[in-house]
CSV table of C-alpha atoms in Angstrom, one decimal:
chain,number,residue,atom,x,y,z
A,1,MET,CA,-36.6,76.8,-75.9
A,2,ALA,CA,-39.3,77.4,-78.3
A,3,PHE,CA,-39.5,81.1,-77.3
A,4,SER,CA,-38.3,84.3,-78.8
A,5,PRO,CA,-34.7,85.3,-78.0
A,6,LEU,CA,-35.8,88.2,-76.2
A,7,VAL,CA,-38.0,86.1,-73.8
A,8,ASP,CA,-35.2,83.5,-73.5
A,9,GLU,CA,-32.6,86.1,-72.5
A,10,LEU,CA,-35.1,87.6,-70.0
A,11,VAL,CA,-35.6,84.1,-68.3
A,12,GLU,CA,-32.0,83.5,-68.2
A,13,SER,CA,-31.1,87.0,-66.7
A,14,LEU,CA,-33.8,86.6,-63.9
A,15,ARG,CA,-31.9,83.5,-62.7
A,16,CYS,CA,-29.2,85.9,-61.4
A,17,LEU,CA,-31.6,86.7,-58.6
A,18,PRO,CA,-31.1,84.7,-55.3
A,19,GLY,CA,-33.6,81.6,-54.9
A,20,VAL,CA,-34.8,81.8,-58.4
A,21,GLY,CA,-34.5,78.8,-60.7
A,22,GLN,CA,-35.5,78.1,-64.3
A,23,LYS,CA,-39.3,77.5,-63.4
A,24,THR,CA,-39.5,80.7,-61.1
A,25,ALA,CA,-37.7,82.7,-63.7
A,26,GLN,CA,-40.2,81.6,-66.3
A,27,ARG,CA,-43.1,82.4,-64.2
A,28,MET,CA,-41.6,86.0,-63.5
A,29,ALA,CA,-41.0,86.7,-67.1
A,30,PHE,CA,-44.4,85.7,-68.2
A,31,HIS,CA,-46.0,87.6,-65.5
A,32,LEU,CA,-44.1,90.7,-66.4
A,33,LEU,CA,-45.0,90.2,-70.1
A,34,GLU,CA,-48.7,89.4,-69.5
A,35,LYS,CA,-49.6,91.8,-66.8
A,36,GLY,CA,-46.7,93.8,-65.6
A,37,ARG,CA,-45.0,95.7,-68.5
A,38,SER,CA,-45.0,99.1,-66.6
A,39,GLY,CA,-43.4,97.4,-63.6
A,40,GLY,CA,-41.1,95.6,-65.7
A,41,GLU,CA,-39.8,98.8,-67.3
A,42,ARG,CA,-39.6,100.6,-63.8
A,43,LEU,CA,-37.5,97.7,-62.7
A,44,ALA,CA,-35.3,97.7,-65.7
A,45,GLY,CA,-34.6,101.5,-65.0
A,46,ALA,CA,-34.2,101.1,-61.4
A,47,LEU,CA,-31.7,98.1,-62.0
A,48,ALA,CA,-29.6,100.1,-64.3
A,49,GLY,CA,-29.8,103.3,-62.1
A,50,ALA,CA,-28.6,101.1,-59.2
A,51,MET,CA,-26.0,98.9,-60.6
A,52,SER,CA,-24.1,102.0,-61.8
A,53,GLY,CA,-25.1,104.5,-59.2
A,54,VAL,CA,-24.8,102.8,-55.8
A,55,ARG,CA,-21.2,102.8,-54.3
A,56,ARG,CA,-19.9,102.1,-50.7
A,57,CYS,CA,-19.9,105.0,-48.2
A,58,GLU,CA,-16.2,106.2,-47.7
A,59,ARG,CA,-16.8,106.2,-43.6
A,60,CYS,CA,-19.0,103.1,-43.1
A,61,GLN,CA,-19.0,101.0,-46.2
A,62,ASN,CA,-22.6,100.8,-46.5
A,63,PHE,CA,-24.2,101.2,-49.8
A,64,SER,CA,-24.9,104.8,-50.8
A,65,ASP,CA,-25.6,107.1,-53.8
A,66,THR,CA,-23.1,109.7,-52.3
A,67,PRO,CA,-19.4,109.5,-51.3
A,68,VAL,CA,-20.5,109.7,-47.6
A,69,CYS,CA,-24.0,108.1,-46.8
A,70,GLY,CA,-26.8,109.9,-45.1
A,71,ILE,CA,-26.4,108.3,-41.7
A,72,CYS,CA,-22.7,109.2,-41.6
A,73,GLU,CA,-23.6,112.7,-42.7
A,74,ASN,CA,-26.6,113.3,-40.3
A,75,PRO,CA,-25.3,115.8,-37.6
A,76,LYS,CA,-27.9,114.6,-35.2
A,77,ARG,CA,-26.3,111.2,-34.9
A,78,ASN,CA,-23.8,110.5,-32.1
A,79,ASN,CA,-20.5,109.9,-33.7
A,80,GLY,CA,-18.9,108.7,-30.5
A,81,THR,CA,-20.6,105.3,-30.8
A,82,VAL,CA,-19.9,102.9,-33.7
A,83,CYS,CA,-22.1,99.8,-34.3
A,84,VAL,CA,-20.4,97.2,-36.3
A,85,VAL,CA,-22.6,94.9,-38.4
A,86,GLU,CA,-21.9,92.2,-41.1
A,87,SER,CA,-24.4,93.4,-43.7
A,88,PRO,CA,-26.7,96.3,-44.8
A,89,SER,CA,-29.7,94.2,-43.9
A,90,ASP,CA,-28.5,94.1,-40.2
A,91,LEU,CA,-28.2,97.8,-40.2
A,92,LEU,CA,-31.7,98.1,-41.5
A,93,ALA,CA,-33.2,95.9,-38.9
A,94,ILE,CA,-31.5,98.2,-36.2
A,95,GLU,CA,-32.7,101.3,-37.9
A,96,GLN,CA,-36.1,99.8,-38.2
A,97,ALA,CA,-36.2,98.9,-34.4
A,98,GLY,CA,-35.2,102.5,-33.7
A,99,GLY,CA,-33.5,103.5,-30.4
A,100,TYR,CA,-30.1,103.5,-31.6
A,101,ASP,CA,-28.6,107.1,-32.7
A,102,GLY,CA,-24.9,106.3,-33.2
A,103,GLY,CA,-22.8,105.7,-36.3
A,104,TYR,CA,-22.4,102.2,-38.2
A,105,PHE,CA,-19.5,100.5,-39.8
A,106,VAL,CA,-20.7,97.8,-42.2
A,107,LEU,CA,-18.3,94.9,-42.7
A,108,MET,CA,-19.9,93.4,-45.7
A,109,GLY,CA,-19.3,89.8,-44.5
A,110,HIS,CA,-17.2,88.3,-41.7
A,111,LEU,CA,-13.8,86.7,-41.3
A,112,SER,CA,-13.7,83.2,-42.7
A,113,PRO,CA,-10.2,81.8,-43.4
A,114,ILE,CA,-11.6,78.7,-45.2
A,115,ASP,CA,-13.1,81.1,-47.9
A,116,GLY,CA,-10.0,83.2,-47.8
A,117,ILE,CA,-11.6,86.2,-46.4
A,118,GLY,CA,-9.2,88.0,-44.1
A,119,PRO,CA,-9.4,91.3,-42.1
A,120,ALA,CA,-8.3,93.5,-45.2
A,121,ASP,CA,-11.3,92.0,-47.2
A,122,ILE,CA,-13.9,93.2,-44.7
A,123,GLY,CA,-12.3,96.6,-44.1
A,124,ILE,CA,-11.3,96.0,-40.5
A,125,GLU,CA,-8.2,98.5,-41.0
A,126,CYS,CA,-10.7,101.1,-42.1
A,127,LEU,CA,-12.5,100.6,-38.9
A,128,LEU,CA,-9.4,100.7,-36.7
A,129,ASP,CA,-8.4,104.0,-38.4
A,130,ARG,CA,-11.7,105.6,-38.0
A,131,VAL,CA,-11.8,104.5,-34.1
A,132,ALA,CA,-8.4,106.2,-33.9
A,133,THR,CA,-9.2,109.4,-35.8
A,134,ASP,CA,-12.8,109.9,-35.0
A,135,ALA,CA,-12.4,109.5,-31.1
A,136,VAL,CA,-14.9,106.8,-30.8
A,137,GLU,CA,-15.8,106.2,-27.2
A,138,GLU,CA,-17.9,102.8,-27.6
A,139,LEU,CA,-17.7,100.2,-30.4
A,140,ILE,CA,-20.7,97.9,-30.3
A,141,LEU,CA,-19.9,94.6,-32.0
A,142,ALA,CA,-23.3,93.6,-33.5
A,143,THR,CA,-21.8,90.7,-35.8
A,144,ASN,CA,-24.1,87.6,-36.0
A,145,PRO,CA,-24.0,85.3,-33.1
A,146,THR,CA,-22.7,82.6,-35.3
A,147,ILE,CA,-19.2,81.0,-35.2
A,148,GLU,CA,-17.8,83.3,-37.7
A,149,GLY,CA,-19.6,86.4,-36.3
A,150,GLU,CA,-18.3,85.7,-32.9
A,151,ALA,CA,-14.5,85.1,-34.4
A,152,THR,CA,-15.0,88.5,-36.4
A,153,ALA,CA,-16.1,90.1,-33.1
A,154,HIS,CA,-13.2,88.6,-30.9
A,155,TYR,CA,-10.6,89.5,-33.6
A,156,ILE,CA,-11.8,93.3,-33.7
A,157,ALA,CA,-11.7,93.4,-29.7
A,158,ASP,CA,-8.2,91.9,-29.8
A,159,ARG,CA,-6.9,94.4,-32.3
A,160,LEU,CA,-8.5,97.1,-30.0
A,161,ASP,CA,-6.8,95.8,-26.9
A,162,GLY,CA,-5.0,98.6,-25.0
A,163,ARG,CA,-6.8,101.4,-26.8
A,164,ASN,CA,-9.0,103.7,-24.9
A,165,VAL,CA,-12.2,102.5,-26.4
A,166,LEU,CA,-15.2,100.7,-24.6
A,167,VAL,CA,-15.9,97.4,-26.8
A,168,THR,CA,-19.3,96.0,-26.1
A,169,ARG,CA,-21.2,93.1,-27.5
A,170,LEU,CA,-25.1,92.8,-28.1
A,171,ALA,CA,-26.7,90.9,-25.0
A,172,HIS,CA,-27.8,87.4,-25.5
A,173,GLY,CA,-31.1,86.2,-23.9
A,174,ILE,CA,-34.6,85.3,-24.2
A,175,PRO,CA,-36.5,87.0,-27.4
A,176,VAL,CA,-39.0,89.5,-25.9
A,177,GLY,CA,-42.4,87.9,-26.4
A,178,GLY,CA,-40.8,84.4,-26.8
A,179,GLU,CA,-42.0,81.3,-24.8
A,180,LEU,CA,-39.4,79.5,-22.6
A,181,GLY,CA,-40.2,76.1,-24.0
A,182,TYR,CA,-39.1,77.1,-27.5
A,183,VAL,CA,-35.9,78.6,-26.5
A,184,ASP,CA,-32.8,76.6,-27.2
A,185,GLY,CA,-30.3,75.5,-24.6
A,186,PHE,CA,-27.6,77.8,-25.5
A,187,THR,CA,-29.9,80.7,-25.5
A,188,LEU,CA,-31.3,79.8,-22.0
A,189,THR,CA,-27.7,79.2,-20.6
A,190,HIS,CA,-26.7,82.8,-21.8
A,191,ALA,CA,-30.0,84.1,-20.4
A,192,PHE,CA,-29.0,82.5,-17.0
A,193,ARG,CA,-25.7,83.8,-16.9
A,194,GLY,CA,-26.7,87.3,-17.8
A,195,ARG,CA,-29.5,87.5,-15.3
A,196,LYS,CA,-29.9,90.6,-13.8
A,197,PRO,CA,-31.4,92.1,-10.5
A,198,LEU,CA,-35.1,93.0,-10.9
A,199,ALA,CA,-34.6,96.6,-9.6
A,200,GLU,CA,-32.3,97.5,-12.3
B,1,MET,CA,-35.6,103.6,-45.0
B,2,ALA,CA,-32.3,104.7,-44.0
B,3,PHE,CA,-30.8,103.9,-47.4
B,4,SER,CA,-30.0,105.6,-50.7
B,5,PRO,CA,-32.8,106.5,-53.0
B,6,LEU,CA,-31.5,104.3,-55.7
B,7,VAL,CA,-31.4,101.3,-53.4
B,8,ASP,CA,-35.1,102.2,-52.1
B,9,GLU,CA,-36.3,102.3,-55.7
B,10,LEU,CA,-34.6,99.1,-56.6
B,11,VAL,CA,-36.2,97.4,-53.7
B,12,GLU,CA,-39.6,98.9,-54.4
B,13,SER,CA,-39.4,97.9,-58.1
B,14,LEU,CA,-38.5,94.3,-57.4
B,15,ARG,CA,-41.6,93.8,-55.6
B,16,CYS,CA,-43.5,93.8,-59.1
B,17,LEU,CA,-42.3,90.5,-59.5
B,18,PRO,CA,-44.8,87.5,-58.4
B,19,GLY,CA,-44.1,86.2,-55.1
B,20,VAL,CA,-41.6,88.8,-54.0
B,21,GLY,CA,-42.6,90.8,-50.9
B,22,GLN,CA,-40.5,93.4,-48.9
B,23,LYS,CA,-38.0,91.2,-47.4
B,24,THR,CA,-37.2,89.1,-50.5
B,25,ALA,CA,-36.9,92.2,-52.6
B,26,GLN,CA,-34.4,93.4,-50.0
B,27,ARG,CA,-32.4,90.3,-50.2
B,28,MET,CA,-32.4,90.4,-54.0
B,29,ALA,CA,-31.4,93.9,-54.1
B,30,PHE,CA,-28.6,93.3,-51.5
B,31,HIS,CA,-27.4,90.3,-53.4
B,32,LEU,CA,-27.2,92.2,-56.7
B,33,LEU,CA,-25.5,95.2,-55.3
B,34,GLU,CA,-22.9,93.0,-53.2
B,35,LYS,CA,-22.1,90.0,-55.4
B,36,GLY,CA,-24.2,90.3,-58.8
B,37,ARG,CA,-23.6,93.6,-60.6
B,38,SER,CA,-22.8,92.3,-63.9
B,39,GLY,CA,-25.9,90.0,-63.4
B,40,GLY,CA,-28.1,92.9,-62.4
B,41,GLU,CA,-26.6,94.9,-65.7
B,42,ARG,CA,-27.5,92.1,-67.9
B,43,LEU,CA,-31.1,91.7,-66.3
B,44,ALA,CA,-31.6,95.6,-66.7
B,45,GLY,CA,-30.7,95.2,-70.4
B,46,ALA,CA,-33.0,92.1,-70.8
B,47,LEU,CA,-36.0,93.7,-69.2
B,48,ALA,CA,-35.8,96.8,-71.2
B,49,GLY,CA,-35.4,94.7,-74.4
B,50,ALA,CA,-38.1,92.3,-73.6
B,51,MET,CA,-40.8,94.8,-72.3
B,52,SER,CA,-40.5,97.0,-75.4
B,53,GLY,CA,-39.6,94.1,-77.9
B,54,VAL,CA,-41.8,91.4,-77.2
B,55,ARG,CA,-45.3,91.4,-79.0
B,56,ARG,CA,-47.9,88.8,-79.6
B,57,CYS,CA,-47.8,86.5,-82.6
B,58,GLU,CA,-50.6,87.5,-85.1
B,59,ARG,CA,-51.5,83.7,-85.8
B,60,CYS,CA,-51.3,82.0,-82.5
B,61,GLN,CA,-51.2,85.1,-79.7
B,62,ASN,CA,-47.9,83.6,-78.3
B,63,PHE,CA,-45.3,85.9,-77.3
B,64,SER,CA,-42.9,86.6,-79.9
B,65,ASP,CA,-40.3,89.1,-81.2
B,66,THR,CA,-41.5,89.1,-84.8
B,67,PRO,CA,-45.0,89.6,-86.1
B,68,VAL,CA,-45.4,85.8,-86.7
B,69,CYS,CA,-43.7,83.5,-84.2
B,70,GLY,CA,-41.0,80.8,-85.0
B,71,ILE,CA,-43.6,77.8,-84.3
B,72,CYS,CA,-46.1,79.3,-86.8
B,73,GLU,CA,-43.5,80.1,-89.2
B,74,ASN,CA,-41.7,76.6,-89.3
B,75,PRO,CA,-42.5,74.8,-92.3
B,76,LYS,CA,-41.9,71.4,-90.9
B,77,ARG,CA,-44.8,71.7,-88.4
B,78,ASN,CA,-48.3,70.3,-89.3
B,79,ASN,CA,-50.7,73.2,-89.8
B,80,GLY,CA,-53.7,70.8,-90.0
B,81,THR,CA,-53.7,70.5,-86.2
B,82,VAL,CA,-53.9,73.2,-83.9
B,83,CYS,CA,-53.4,72.9,-80.1
B,84,VAL,CA,-55.3,75.4,-77.9
B,85,VAL,CA,-53.7,76.1,-74.5
B,86,GLU,CA,-54.1,78.8,-71.9
B,87,SER,CA,-50.6,80.1,-71.4
B,88,PRO,CA,-47.2,80.3,-72.9
B,89,SER,CA,-46.1,77.9,-70.0
B,90,ASP,CA,-48.5,75.5,-71.2
B,91,LEU,CA,-47.2,75.6,-74.6
B,92,LEU,CA,-43.7,75.3,-73.3
B,93,ALA,CA,-44.4,72.1,-71.3
B,94,ILE,CA,-46.1,70.5,-74.4
B,95,GLU,CA,-42.9,71.6,-76.4
B,96,GLN,CA,-40.5,70.1,-73.8
B,97,ALA,CA,-42.4,67.0,-73.8
B,98,GLY,CA,-41.7,66.7,-77.6
B,99,GLY,CA,-44.0,64.3,-79.7
B,100,TYR,CA,-46.4,67.1,-80.9
B,101,ASP,CA,-45.5,68.8,-84.1
B,102,GLY,CA,-48.6,70.8,-85.0
B,103,GLY,CA,-49.5,74.5,-84.4
B,104,TYR,CA,-50.8,76.2,-81.3
B,105,PHE,CA,-53.2,78.9,-80.3
B,106,VAL,CA,-52.6,80.5,-77.0
B,107,LEU,CA,-55.6,82.1,-75.3
B,108,MET,CA,-53.5,84.0,-72.5
B,109,GLY,CA,-56.4,83.1,-70.1
B,110,HIS,CA,-59.5,81.2,-69.8
B,111,LEU,CA,-63.3,82.4,-70.0
B,112,SER,CA,-64.3,83.9,-66.7
B,113,PRO,CA,-67.7,85.8,-66.4
B,114,ILE,CA,-67.1,86.8,-62.9
B,115,ASP,CA,-64.0,88.6,-63.8
B,116,GLY,CA,-65.6,90.1,-67.0
B,117,ILE,CA,-63.4,87.8,-69.4
B,118,GLY,CA,-65.4,87.1,-72.3
B,119,PRO,CA,-64.7,85.3,-75.8
B,120,ALA,CA,-63.3,88.3,-77.3
B,121,ASP,CA,-60.9,88.9,-74.7
B,122,ILE,CA,-59.0,85.6,-75.1
B,123,GLY,CA,-59.3,85.7,-78.9
B,124,ILE,CA,-61.6,83.2,-79.7
B,125,GLU,CA,-62.9,84.9,-82.6
B,126,CYS,CA,-59.2,84.8,-84.1
B,127,LEU,CA,-59.3,81.2,-83.4
B,128,LEU,CA,-62.5,80.6,-85.2
B,129,ASP,CA,-61.2,82.6,-88.0
B,130,ARG,CA,-58.0,80.6,-88.1
B,131,VAL,CA,-60.0,77.2,-88.4
B,132,ALA,CA,-62.0,78.4,-91.2
B,133,THR,CA,-59.3,80.0,-93.2
B,134,ASP,CA,-56.2,77.4,-92.7
B,135,ALA,CA,-58.3,74.6,-93.4
B,136,VAL,CA,-57.6,73.0,-89.7
B,137,GLU,CA,-58.6,69.2,-89.6
B,138,GLU,CA,-58.1,68.8,-85.8
B,139,LEU,CA,-58.4,71.1,-82.9
B,140,ILE,CA,-56.9,69.9,-79.7
B,141,LEU,CA,-58.4,71.6,-76.6
B,142,ALA,CA,-55.6,71.6,-74.0
B,143,THR,CA,-56.9,74.1,-71.5
B,144,ASN,CA,-56.5,73.1,-67.8
B,145,PRO,CA,-58.7,70.6,-66.3
B,146,THR,CA,-60.3,73.1,-64.0
B,147,ILE,CA,-64.0,74.4,-64.0
B,148,GLU,CA,-62.9,77.7,-66.2
B,149,GLY,CA,-60.6,75.5,-68.5
B,150,GLU,CA,-63.5,73.0,-69.0
B,151,ALA,CA,-65.8,75.7,-69.6
B,152,THR,CA,-63.6,77.3,-72.2
B,153,ALA,CA,-63.1,74.0,-74.0
B,154,HIS,CA,-66.8,73.5,-74.0
B,155,TYR,CA,-67.5,77.0,-75.4
B,156,ILE,CA,-64.9,76.6,-78.3
B,157,ALA,CA,-66.4,73.2,-79.1
B,158,ASP,CA,-69.9,74.6,-79.1
B,159,ARG,CA,-68.9,77.3,-81.5
B,160,LEU,CA,-67.3,74.8,-83.8
B,161,ASP,CA,-70.3,72.6,-83.8
B,162,GLY,CA,-71.5,71.7,-87.5
B,163,ARG,CA,-68.1,72.6,-88.9
B,164,ASN,CA,-66.0,70.1,-90.6
B,165,VAL,CA,-63.3,70.0,-87.9
B,166,LEU,CA,-62.4,67.2,-85.5
B,167,VAL,CA,-62.4,68.7,-81.8
B,168,THR,CA,-60.4,66.7,-79.3
B,169,ARG,CA,-59.5,66.9,-75.6
B,170,LEU,CA,-56.5,65.6,-73.8
B,171,ALA,CA,-57.0,62.3,-71.9
B,172,HIS,CA,-57.7,62.2,-68.2
B,173,GLY,CA,-56.1,59.3,-66.3
B,174,ILE,CA,-53.6,58.2,-64.0
B,175,PRO,CA,-50.2,60.1,-64.3
B,176,VAL,CA,-47.5,57.8,-65.8
B,177,GLY,CA,-45.2,56.5,-62.9
B,178,GLY,CA,-47.9,57.6,-60.3
B,179,GLU,CA,-49.1,55.3,-57.8
B,180,LEU,CA,-52.8,54.4,-57.6
B,181,GLY,CA,-53.0,55.2,-53.7
B,182,TYR,CA,-52.1,58.7,-54.2
B,183,VAL,CA,-54.3,59.3,-57.3
B,184,ASP,CA,-57.6,61.6,-56.3
B,185,GLY,CA,-61.1,60.1,-56.9
B,186,PHE,CA,-62.2,62.1,-60.0
B,187,THR,CA,-59.0,61.1,-61.8
B,188,LEU,CA,-59.6,57.4,-61.1
B,189,THR,CA,-63.2,57.6,-62.2
B,190,HIS,CA,-61.9,59.2,-65.5
B,191,ALA,CA,-59.1,56.7,-65.8
B,192,PHE,CA,-62.0,53.9,-65.5
B,193,ARG,CA,-64.2,55.4,-67.8
B,194,GLY,CA,-61.6,55.8,-70.3
B,195,ARG,CA,-60.3,52.3,-70.1
B,196,LYS,CA,-59.0,50.7,-73.2
B,197,PRO,CA,-58.4,47.1,-74.2
B,198,LEU,CA,-55.0,45.9,-73.6
B,199,ALA,CA,-54.1,45.2,-77.2
B,200,GLU,CA,-54.5,48.7,-78.5
């Protein structure tokens, strides 16, 4: 490239962001240099801070600045219920929906033997320990409704078989506000099977 | 947000990048924290370096680490020809195409009275000074073929009227490898007007 080494290095580094190729990285670099120097400096600081300061919560494996995260430390939350999710963004979606006041356990992935990801890699042993020591009453398996997510949920349920804990899975059905004509067959079948009396 | 302040600040800072909203910023932050810590640290360093170290070349206004950029300092380049472009990415496209060995002048924008951008803001006086002092023989106006780009080109040409310098504009016509059926009417009209004898 005909540019300065600093610009070259910036473009090359921006490509570590997901979905950013050569052209987008160039556009981002030029934008920051032309119009967003203060934003770029702020981003540099935020990146350095987050990369060195963010760790995993010891209880729920979620990202946290402190050894135990804010949700786990919150005394108002019901520790008898634990919701198991695959990623921090799933946790965020549930938090933003509101209405859930229990704890979480973030697997940071799902079981995937083909990629060599086994139970130990996603912290299932930690989860089982927590269920035993914290006297968890209900474990809500909120892994994604994909093949790997379902397999992970079934594996966790199997490991808890015989223990005194209620294991539940999020309901499948028609999205609220959705139109029947646009719902896929599998979802419709699940919605039929899971139908409920109107009075409930 | 239910997350750590460091993650929140990272997500917020990432939104200064062009085309990055809340969801994309979240995805980028989680990606860096989960799988790309080394990339994130490199990006933090590159950003800090570029934001403080990259300046504008004194001769051509392009981004540069040094007072005068590599292209302007290169003795192999023909200083008698100057190509005027709107942005560093235009310069990059011309450099990557190869075949041009003259100098550049990067306006970093175009004339736009509606946004309050006049000749002084895009350095046209510097360009005119350079044409006079460097004994420039040809000035190639490679601003974009938009209304503002054309206006900028015409303004520069008007200001050079009477001076002993050849002012040229890039040719309009059918893109190489393009199909006639997909070419717009304006381009076709230009291509007809600019037709050349086959022998040339």
